[in-house]
Coordinates of C-alpha atoms in Angstrom, one line a residue:
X1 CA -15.1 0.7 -11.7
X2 CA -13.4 -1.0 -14.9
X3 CA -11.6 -3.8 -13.7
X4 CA -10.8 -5.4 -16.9
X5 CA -7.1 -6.1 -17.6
X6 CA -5.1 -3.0 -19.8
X7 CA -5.5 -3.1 -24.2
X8 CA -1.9 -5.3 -24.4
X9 CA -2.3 -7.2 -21.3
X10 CA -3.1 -10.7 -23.0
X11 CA 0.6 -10.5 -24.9
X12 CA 3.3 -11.2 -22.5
X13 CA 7.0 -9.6 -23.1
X14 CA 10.1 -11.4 -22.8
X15 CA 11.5 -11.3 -19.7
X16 CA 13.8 -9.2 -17.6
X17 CA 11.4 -6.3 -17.5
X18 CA 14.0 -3.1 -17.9
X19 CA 12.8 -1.3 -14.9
X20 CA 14.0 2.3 -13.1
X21 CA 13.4 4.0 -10.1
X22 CA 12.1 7.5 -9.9
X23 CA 13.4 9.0 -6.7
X24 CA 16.5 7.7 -4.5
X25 CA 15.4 8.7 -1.0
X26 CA 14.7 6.1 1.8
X27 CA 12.0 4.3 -0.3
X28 CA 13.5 4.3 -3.7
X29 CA 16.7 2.9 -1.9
X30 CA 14.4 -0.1 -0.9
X31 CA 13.0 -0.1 -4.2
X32 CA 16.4 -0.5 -6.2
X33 CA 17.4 -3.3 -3.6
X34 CA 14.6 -5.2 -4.4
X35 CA 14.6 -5.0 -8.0
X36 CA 18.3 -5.8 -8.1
X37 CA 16.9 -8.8 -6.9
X38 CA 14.4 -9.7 -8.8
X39 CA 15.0 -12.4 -11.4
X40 CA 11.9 -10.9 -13.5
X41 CA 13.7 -7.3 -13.5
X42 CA 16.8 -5.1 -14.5
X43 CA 17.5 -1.9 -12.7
X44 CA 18.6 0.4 -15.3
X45 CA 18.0 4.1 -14.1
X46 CA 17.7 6.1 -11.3
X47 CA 16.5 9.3 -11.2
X48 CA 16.7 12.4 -8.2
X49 CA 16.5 15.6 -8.0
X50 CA 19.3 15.9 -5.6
X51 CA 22.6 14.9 -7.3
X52 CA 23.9 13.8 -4.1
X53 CA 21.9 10.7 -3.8
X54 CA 23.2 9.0 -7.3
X55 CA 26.5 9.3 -5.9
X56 CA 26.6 5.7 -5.0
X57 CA 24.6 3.8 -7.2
X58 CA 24.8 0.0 -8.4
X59 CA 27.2 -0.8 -11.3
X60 CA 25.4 -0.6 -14.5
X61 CA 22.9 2.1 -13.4
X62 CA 22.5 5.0 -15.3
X63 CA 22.0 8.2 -13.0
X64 CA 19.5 10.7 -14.3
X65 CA 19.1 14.2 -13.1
X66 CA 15.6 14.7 -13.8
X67 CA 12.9 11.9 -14.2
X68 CA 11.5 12.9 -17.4
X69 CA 15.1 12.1 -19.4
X70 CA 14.7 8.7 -17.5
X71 CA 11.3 8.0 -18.9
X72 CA 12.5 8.7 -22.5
X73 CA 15.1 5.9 -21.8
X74 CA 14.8 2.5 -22.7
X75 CA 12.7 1.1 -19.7
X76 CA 10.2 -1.1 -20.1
X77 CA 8.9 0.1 -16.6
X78 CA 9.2 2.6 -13.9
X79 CA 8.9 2.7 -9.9
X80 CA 7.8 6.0 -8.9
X81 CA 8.9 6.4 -5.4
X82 CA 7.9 9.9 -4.6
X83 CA 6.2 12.5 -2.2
X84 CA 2.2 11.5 -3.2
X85 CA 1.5 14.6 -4.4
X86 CA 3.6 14.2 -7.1
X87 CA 2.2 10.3 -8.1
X88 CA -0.8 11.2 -10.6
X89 CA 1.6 13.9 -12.7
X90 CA 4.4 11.9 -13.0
X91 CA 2.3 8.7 -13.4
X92 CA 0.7 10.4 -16.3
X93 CA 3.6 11.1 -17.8
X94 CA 5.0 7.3 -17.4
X95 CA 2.2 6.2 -19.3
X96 CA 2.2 8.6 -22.1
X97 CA 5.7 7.5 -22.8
X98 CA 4.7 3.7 -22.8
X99 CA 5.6 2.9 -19.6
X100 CA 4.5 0.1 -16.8
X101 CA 4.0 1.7 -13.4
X102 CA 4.3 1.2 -10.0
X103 CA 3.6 3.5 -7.5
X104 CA 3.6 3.4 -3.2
X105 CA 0.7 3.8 -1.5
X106 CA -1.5 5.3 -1.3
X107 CA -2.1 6.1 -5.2
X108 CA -2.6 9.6 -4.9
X109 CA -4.0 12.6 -2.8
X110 CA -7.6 12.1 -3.7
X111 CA -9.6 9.9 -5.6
X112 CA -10.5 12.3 -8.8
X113 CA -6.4 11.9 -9.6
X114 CA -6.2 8.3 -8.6
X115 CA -9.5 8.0 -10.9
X116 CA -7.3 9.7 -14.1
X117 CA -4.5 7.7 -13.7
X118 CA -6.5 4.7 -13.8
X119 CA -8.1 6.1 -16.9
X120 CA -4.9 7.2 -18.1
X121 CA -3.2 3.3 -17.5
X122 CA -6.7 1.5 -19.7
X123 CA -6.2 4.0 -22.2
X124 CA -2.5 3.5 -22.6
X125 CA -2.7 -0.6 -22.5
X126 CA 0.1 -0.4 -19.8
X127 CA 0.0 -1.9 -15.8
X128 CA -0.6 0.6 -13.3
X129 CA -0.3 -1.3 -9.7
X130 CA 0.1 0.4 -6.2
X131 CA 2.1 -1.3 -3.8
X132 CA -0.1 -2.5 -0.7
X133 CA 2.8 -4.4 1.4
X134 CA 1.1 -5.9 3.8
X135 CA -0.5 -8.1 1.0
X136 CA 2.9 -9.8 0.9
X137 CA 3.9 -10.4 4.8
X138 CA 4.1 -14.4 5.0
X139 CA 2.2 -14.1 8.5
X140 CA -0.4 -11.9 7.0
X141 CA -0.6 -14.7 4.3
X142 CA -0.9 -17.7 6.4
X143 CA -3.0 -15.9 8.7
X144 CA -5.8 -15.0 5.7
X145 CA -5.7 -18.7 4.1
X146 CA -6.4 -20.4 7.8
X147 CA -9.7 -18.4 7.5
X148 CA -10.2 -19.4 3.9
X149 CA -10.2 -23.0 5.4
X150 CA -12.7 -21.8 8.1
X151 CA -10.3 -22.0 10.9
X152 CA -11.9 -19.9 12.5
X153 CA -15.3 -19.6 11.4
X154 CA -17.5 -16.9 9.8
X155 CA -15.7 -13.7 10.4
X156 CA -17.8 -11.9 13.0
X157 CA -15.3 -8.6 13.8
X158 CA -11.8 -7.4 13.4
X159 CA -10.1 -4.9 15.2
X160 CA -6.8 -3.3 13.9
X161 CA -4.2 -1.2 14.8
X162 CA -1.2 0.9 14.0
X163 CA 0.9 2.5 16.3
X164 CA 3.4 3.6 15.0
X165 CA 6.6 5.6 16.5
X166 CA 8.9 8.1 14.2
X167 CA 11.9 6.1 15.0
X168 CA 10.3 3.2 13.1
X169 CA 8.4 5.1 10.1
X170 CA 11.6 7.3 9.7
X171 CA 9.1 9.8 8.0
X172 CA 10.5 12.8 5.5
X173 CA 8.6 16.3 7.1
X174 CA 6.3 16.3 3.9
X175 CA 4.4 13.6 5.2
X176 CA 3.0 16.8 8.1
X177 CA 2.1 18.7 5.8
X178 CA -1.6 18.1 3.7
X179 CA -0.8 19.5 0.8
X180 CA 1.9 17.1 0.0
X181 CA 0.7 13.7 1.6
X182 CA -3.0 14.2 1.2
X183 CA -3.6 13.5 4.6
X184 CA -1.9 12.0 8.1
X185 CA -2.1 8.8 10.4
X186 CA -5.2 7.7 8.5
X187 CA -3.6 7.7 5.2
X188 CA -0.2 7.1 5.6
X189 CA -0.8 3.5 8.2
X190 CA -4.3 3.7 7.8
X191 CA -5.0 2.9 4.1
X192 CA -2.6 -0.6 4.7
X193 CA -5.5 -1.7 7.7
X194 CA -8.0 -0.7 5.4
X195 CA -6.9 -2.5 2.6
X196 CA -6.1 -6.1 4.5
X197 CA -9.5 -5.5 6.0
X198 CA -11.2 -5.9 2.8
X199 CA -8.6 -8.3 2.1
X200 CA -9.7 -10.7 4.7
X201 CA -13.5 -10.4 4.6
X202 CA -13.7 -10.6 0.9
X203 CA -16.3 -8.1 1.8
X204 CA -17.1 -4.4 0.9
X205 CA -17.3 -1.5 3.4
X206 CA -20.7 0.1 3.4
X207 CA -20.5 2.7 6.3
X208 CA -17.3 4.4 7.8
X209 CA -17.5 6.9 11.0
X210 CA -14.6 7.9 13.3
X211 CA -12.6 10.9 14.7
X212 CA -9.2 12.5 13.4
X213 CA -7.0 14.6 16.0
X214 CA -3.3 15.8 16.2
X215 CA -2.4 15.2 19.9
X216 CA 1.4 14.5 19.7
X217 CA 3.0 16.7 17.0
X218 CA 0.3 19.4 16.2
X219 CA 1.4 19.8 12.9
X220 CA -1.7 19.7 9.8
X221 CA -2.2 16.6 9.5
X222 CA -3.9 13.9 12.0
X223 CA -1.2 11.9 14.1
X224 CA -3.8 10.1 15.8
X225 CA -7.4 8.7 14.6
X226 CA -10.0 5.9 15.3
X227 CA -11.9 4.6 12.3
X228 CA -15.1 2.4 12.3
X229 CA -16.1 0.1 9.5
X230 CA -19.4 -1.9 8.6
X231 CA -18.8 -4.0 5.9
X232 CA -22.3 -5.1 3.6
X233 CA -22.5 -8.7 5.0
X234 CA -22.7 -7.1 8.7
X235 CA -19.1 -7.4 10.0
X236 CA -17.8 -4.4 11.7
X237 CA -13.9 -3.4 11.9
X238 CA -12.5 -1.1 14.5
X239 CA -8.9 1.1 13.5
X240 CA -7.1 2.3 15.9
X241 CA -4.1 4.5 14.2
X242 CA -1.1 7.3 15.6
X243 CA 2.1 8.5 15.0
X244 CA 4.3 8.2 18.4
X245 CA 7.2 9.9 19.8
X246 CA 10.0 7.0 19.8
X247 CA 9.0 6.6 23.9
X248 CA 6.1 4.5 22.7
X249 CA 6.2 1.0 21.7
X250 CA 5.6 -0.1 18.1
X251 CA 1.9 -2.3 17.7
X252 CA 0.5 -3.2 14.5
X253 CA -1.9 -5.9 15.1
X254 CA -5.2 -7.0 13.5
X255 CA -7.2 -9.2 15.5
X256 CA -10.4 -11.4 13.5
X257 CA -12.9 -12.5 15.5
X258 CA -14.9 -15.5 14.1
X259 CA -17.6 -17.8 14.8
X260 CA -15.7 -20.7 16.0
X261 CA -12.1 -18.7 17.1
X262 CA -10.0 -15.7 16.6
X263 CA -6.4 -15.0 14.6
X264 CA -4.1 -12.5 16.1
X265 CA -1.7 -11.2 13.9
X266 CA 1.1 -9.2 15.1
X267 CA 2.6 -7.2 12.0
X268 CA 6.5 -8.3 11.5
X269 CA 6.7 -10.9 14.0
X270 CA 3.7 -14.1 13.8
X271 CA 0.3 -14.4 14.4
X272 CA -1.8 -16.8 17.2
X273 CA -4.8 -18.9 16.1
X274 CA -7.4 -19.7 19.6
X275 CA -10.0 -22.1 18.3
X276 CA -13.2 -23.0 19.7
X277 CA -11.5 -25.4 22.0
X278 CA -9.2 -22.6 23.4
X279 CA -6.3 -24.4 21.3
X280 CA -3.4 -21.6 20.6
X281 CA -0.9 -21.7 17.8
X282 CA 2.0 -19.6 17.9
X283 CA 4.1 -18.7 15.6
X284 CA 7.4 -15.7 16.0
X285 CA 9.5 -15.0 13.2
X286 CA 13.0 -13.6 13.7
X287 CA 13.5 -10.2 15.1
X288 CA 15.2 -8.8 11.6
X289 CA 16.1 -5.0 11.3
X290 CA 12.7 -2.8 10.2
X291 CA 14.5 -2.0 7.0
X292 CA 14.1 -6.1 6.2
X293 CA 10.9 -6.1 7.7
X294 CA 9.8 -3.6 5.2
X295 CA 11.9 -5.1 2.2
X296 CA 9.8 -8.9 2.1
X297 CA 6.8 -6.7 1.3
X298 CA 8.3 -4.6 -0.9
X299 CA 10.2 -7.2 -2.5
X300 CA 6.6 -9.3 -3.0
X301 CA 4.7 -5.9 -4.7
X302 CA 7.9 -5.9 -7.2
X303 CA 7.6 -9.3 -8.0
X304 CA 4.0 -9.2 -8.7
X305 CA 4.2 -5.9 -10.9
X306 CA 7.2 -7.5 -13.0
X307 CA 5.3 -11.0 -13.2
X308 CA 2.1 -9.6 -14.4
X309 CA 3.8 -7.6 -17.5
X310 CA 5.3 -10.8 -18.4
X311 CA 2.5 -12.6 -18.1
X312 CA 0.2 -10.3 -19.6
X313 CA -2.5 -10.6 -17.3
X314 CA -4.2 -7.9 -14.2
X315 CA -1.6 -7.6 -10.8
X316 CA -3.0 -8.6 -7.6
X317 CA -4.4 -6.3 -5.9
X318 CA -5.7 -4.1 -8.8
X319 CA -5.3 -0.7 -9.2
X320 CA -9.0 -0.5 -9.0
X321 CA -8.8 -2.2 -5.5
X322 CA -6.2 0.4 -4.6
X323 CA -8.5 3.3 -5.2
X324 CA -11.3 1.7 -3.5
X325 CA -9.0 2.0 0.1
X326 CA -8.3 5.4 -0.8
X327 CA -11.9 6.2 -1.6
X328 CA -12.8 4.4 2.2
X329 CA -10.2 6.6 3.5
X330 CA -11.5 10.2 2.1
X331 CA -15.0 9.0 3.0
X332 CA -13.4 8.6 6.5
X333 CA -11.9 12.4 6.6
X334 CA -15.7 13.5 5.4
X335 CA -17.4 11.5 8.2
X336 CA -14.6 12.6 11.2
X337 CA -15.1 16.2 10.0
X338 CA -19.0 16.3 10.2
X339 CA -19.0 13.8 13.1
X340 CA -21.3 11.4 11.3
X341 CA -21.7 8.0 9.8
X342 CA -21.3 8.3 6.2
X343 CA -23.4 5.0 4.1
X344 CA -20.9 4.6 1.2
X345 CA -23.4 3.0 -0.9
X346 CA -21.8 2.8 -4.5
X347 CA -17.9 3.5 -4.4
X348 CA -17.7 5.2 -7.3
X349 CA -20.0 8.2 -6.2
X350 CA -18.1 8.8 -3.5

């Protein structure tokens, strides 16, 4: 995959980036938050279908009844905060007006429309970057630069898990049905663990196996699944992922097993180092409100978009590295369908 930066990206723009926000459900709400406080940025347009939702917005925010008046606007940049289904066409449309964008996870339904919105960004000279939050959670953070400076060892394993309850992922009923989110526990939680997998071993994933079911909503898309990763230099990952009834506790931990200790990092709150000498280091942050949880990574994907328009140079993590976890992800579906192992070899035939 190209990973070079977009035409335009070695001429920075002055800075605030005039930014707006495509959608004003729960996300876009956390979206606009963020950017309203974001030195780099200037909210300047909201757009919804549902005219009820731009009854309240910030002063000096224009409300737009459709998105494609908002991106003949003046932005510099746009936050498309929609169903997926809807990310590659109005993605498209961004860029072919000019526009920066940044869309949520995962970047789209498949990887043949993620693949023409990449194509779509290089050939416009603009920044498209997909938010991966967990990129941005301080504990995540600290956790991946104590392994940088072999705290723990060579990385041997990692196991990771997301269980996740409805009270917590407040989830809109699109994200039940295929058609519209592309897919269910594994792609909605699961693309994040994938993602900070690869994140953490600076590795690739050669092979991916597991099994898909629907256990506690029976609705079309998988509320439970277990995923199995071997990564090229040997490690192996285990996911475990589901969407709960609010009865069940929320657990979204990633343990990394290494030569000479482990890190446990517990999604929110901390994470525990146990070296070879069976030393622990704990550290729990303060029990904030999910909605705060959720903003610091949110807040850190905005920052990074903005920063590298300014700057003119390729966001961290790439598009390209995007699509890679999505392309693990579909490889997933294929191998928990047939019931096999399937050897990724090269990504991009996938």
């Amino acid at each position: 995959m190209h990973n070079g930066l977009p035409h335009d990206a070695g001429s920075a723009r002055v800075s605030p980036l005039l930014v707006g926000v495509v959608g004003y459900g729960y996300t876009g709400k956390i979206h606009t938050q963020s950017l309203l406080a974001e030195p780099g940025a200037r909210l300047t347009a909201v757009a919804d279908s549902q005219p009820e939702r731009l009854e309240n917005l910030p002063p000096g925010v224009r409300d737009y009844a459709n998105y494609e008046d908002l991106l003949r606007s003046e932005v510099d940049a746009v936050s498309i905060c929609l169903p997926t289904y809807l990310h590659c066409k109005v993605a498209l449309e961004a860029l072919e007006c000019g526009k920066h964008v940044l869309v949520e996870k995962p970047i789209a339904v498949n990887v043949e429309e993620a693949e023409r919105m990449l194509r779509a960004a290089r050939d416009a000279g603009r920044v498209l970057y997909v938010g991966m939050t967990h990129r941005f959670y301080p504990e995540l953070r600290e956790a991946k630069k104590l392994i940088d400076d072999g705290a723990i060892g060579d990385i041997v394993a990692c196991n990771d898990c997301a269980l996740e309850h409805l009270g917590f992922l407040d989830l809109p009923p699109w994200y039940f049905e295929s058609r519209f989110a592309g897919g269910g526990a594994a792609l909605t939680s699961g693309i994040h663990l994938v993602d900070r997998l690869r994140w953490f071993t600076g590795d690739e994933v050669q092979a991916v196996a597991g099994s898909a079911a629907n256990p506690f909503f029976g609705s079309d898309v998988e509320d439970a699944a277990q995923m199995f990763l071997r990564f090229k230099r040997g490690i192996s990952a285990e996911i475990t992922l589901a969407f709960m009834r609010e009865s069940h506790p929320l657990v979204c931990d990633l343990q990394v097993i290494g030569s000479r200790g482990t890190i446990v990092v517990h999604t929110w709150r901390g994470y525990e180092l146990w070296n070879a000498s069976g030393h622990r280091e704990k550290i729990i942050y303060t029990d904030e409100p999910h909605v705060a949880k959720v903003q610091v990574g949110i807040g850190g994907e905005i920052a990074e978009f903005c920063s590298s328009i300014v700057s003119g140079r390729l966001p961290w993590p790439s598009a390209e590295e995007s699509t890679r976890a999505l392309t693990i992800v579909m490889a997933f579906y294929r191998a928990a369908k047939n019931g096999k192992m399937i050897d990724l070899g090269d990504l991009n035939a996938v």
